[in-house]
PDB file of C-alpha atoms in Angstrom:
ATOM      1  CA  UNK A 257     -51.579 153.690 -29.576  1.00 85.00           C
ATOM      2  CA  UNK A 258     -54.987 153.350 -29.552  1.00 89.00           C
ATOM      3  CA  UNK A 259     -54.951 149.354 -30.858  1.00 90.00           C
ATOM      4  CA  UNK A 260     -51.926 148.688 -28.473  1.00 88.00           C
ATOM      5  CA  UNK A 261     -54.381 150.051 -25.602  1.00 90.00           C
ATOM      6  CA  UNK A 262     -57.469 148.265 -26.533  1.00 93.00           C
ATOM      7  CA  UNK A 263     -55.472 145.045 -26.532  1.00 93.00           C
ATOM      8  CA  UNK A 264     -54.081 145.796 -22.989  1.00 92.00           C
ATOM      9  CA  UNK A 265     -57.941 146.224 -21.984  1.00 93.00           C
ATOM     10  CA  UNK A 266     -59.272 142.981 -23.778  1.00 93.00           C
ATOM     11  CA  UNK A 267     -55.940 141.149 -22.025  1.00 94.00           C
ATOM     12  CA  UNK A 268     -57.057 143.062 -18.825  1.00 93.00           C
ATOM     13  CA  UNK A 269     -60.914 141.744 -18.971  1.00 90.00           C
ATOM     14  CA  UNK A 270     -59.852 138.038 -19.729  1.00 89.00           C
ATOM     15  CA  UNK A 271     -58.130 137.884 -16.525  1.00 92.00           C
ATOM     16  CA  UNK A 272     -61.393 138.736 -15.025  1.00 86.00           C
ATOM     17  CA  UNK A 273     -63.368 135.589 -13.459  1.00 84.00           C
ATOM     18  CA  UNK A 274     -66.915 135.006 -15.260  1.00 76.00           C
ATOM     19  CA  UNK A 275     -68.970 134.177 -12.719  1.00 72.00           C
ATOM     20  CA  UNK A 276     -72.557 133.176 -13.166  1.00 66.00           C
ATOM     21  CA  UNK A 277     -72.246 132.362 -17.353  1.00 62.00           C
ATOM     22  CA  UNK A 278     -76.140 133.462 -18.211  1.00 58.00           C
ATOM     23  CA  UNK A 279     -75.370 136.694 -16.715  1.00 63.00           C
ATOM     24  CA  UNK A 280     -72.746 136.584 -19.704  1.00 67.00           C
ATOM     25  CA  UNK A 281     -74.446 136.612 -22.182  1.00 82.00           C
ATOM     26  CA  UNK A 282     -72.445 137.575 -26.378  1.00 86.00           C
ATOM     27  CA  UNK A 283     -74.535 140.983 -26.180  1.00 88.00           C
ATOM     28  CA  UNK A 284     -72.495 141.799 -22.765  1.00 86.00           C
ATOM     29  CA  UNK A 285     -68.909 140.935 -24.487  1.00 88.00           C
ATOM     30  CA  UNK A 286     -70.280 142.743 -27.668  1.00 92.00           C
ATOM     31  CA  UNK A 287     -71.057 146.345 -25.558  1.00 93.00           C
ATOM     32  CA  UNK A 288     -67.503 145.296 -23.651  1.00 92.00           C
ATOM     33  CA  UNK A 289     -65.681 145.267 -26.627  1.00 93.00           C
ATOM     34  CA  UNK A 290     -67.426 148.455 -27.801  1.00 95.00           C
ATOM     35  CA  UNK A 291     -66.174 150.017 -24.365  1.00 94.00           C
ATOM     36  CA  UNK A 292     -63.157 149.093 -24.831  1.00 94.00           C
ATOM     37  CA  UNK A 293     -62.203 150.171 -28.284  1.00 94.00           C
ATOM     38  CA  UNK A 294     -64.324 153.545 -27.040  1.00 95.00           C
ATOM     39  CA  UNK A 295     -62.189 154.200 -24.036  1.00 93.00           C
ATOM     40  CA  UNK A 296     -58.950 153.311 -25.865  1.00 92.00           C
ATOM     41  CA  UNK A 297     -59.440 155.908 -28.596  1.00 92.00           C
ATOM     42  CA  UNK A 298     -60.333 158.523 -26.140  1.00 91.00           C
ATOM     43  CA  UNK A 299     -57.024 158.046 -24.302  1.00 89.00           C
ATOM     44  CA  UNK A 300     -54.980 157.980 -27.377  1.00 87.00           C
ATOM     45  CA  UNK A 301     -56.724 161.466 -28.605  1.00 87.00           C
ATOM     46  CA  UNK A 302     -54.785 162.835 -25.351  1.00 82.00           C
ATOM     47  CA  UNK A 303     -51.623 162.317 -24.202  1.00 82.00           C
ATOM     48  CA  UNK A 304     -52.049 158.805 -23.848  1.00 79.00           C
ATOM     49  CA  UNK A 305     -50.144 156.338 -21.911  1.00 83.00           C
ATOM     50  CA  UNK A 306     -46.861 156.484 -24.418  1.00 84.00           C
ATOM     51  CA  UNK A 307     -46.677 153.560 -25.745  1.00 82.00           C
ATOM     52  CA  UNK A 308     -46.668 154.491 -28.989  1.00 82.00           C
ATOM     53  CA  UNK A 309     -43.663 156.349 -27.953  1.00 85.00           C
ATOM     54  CA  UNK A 310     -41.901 153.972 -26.263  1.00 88.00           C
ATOM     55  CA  UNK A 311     -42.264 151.563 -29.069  1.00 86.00           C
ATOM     56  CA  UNK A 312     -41.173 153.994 -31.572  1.00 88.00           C
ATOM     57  CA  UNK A 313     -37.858 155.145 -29.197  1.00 91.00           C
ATOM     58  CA  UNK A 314     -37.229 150.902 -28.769  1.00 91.00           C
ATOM     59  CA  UNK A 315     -37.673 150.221 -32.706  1.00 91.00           C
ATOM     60  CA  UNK A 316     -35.888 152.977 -34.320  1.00 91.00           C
ATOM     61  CA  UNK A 317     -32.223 151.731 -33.522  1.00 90.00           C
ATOM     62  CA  UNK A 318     -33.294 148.221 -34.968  1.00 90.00           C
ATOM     63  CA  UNK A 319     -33.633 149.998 -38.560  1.00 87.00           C
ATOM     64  CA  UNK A 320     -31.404 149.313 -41.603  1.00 78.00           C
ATOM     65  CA  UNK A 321     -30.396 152.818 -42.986  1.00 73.00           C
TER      66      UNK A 321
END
């Protein structure tokens, strides 16, 4: 759950205009991408947003006994 989330996030932030470019700078997407995959474990560790879940309950019936 915790990849499936930190995708979300990354697919979240790319919608995001840049702006000013020298204000984004490869350390800046380095400590996003450390957020990110930071915040994303955290919410997996708890309930989390079931998507693992879901995915499971939605594959299951698609496997060959």
């Amino acid at each position: 759950e915790a990849v499936l989330t930190n995708i979300m996030f990354r697919t979240m932030r790319e919608t995001i205009p840049k702006g000013d470019q020298d204000s984004h700078d490869s350390a800046m997407e380095l400590y996003e991408s450390m957020l990110d995959e930071t915040v994303a474990k955290e919410i997996s560790h708890g309930p989390g947003l079931g998507l693992g879940k879901t995915l499971y309950q939605q594959l299951i019936p698609q496997v060959k006994p």
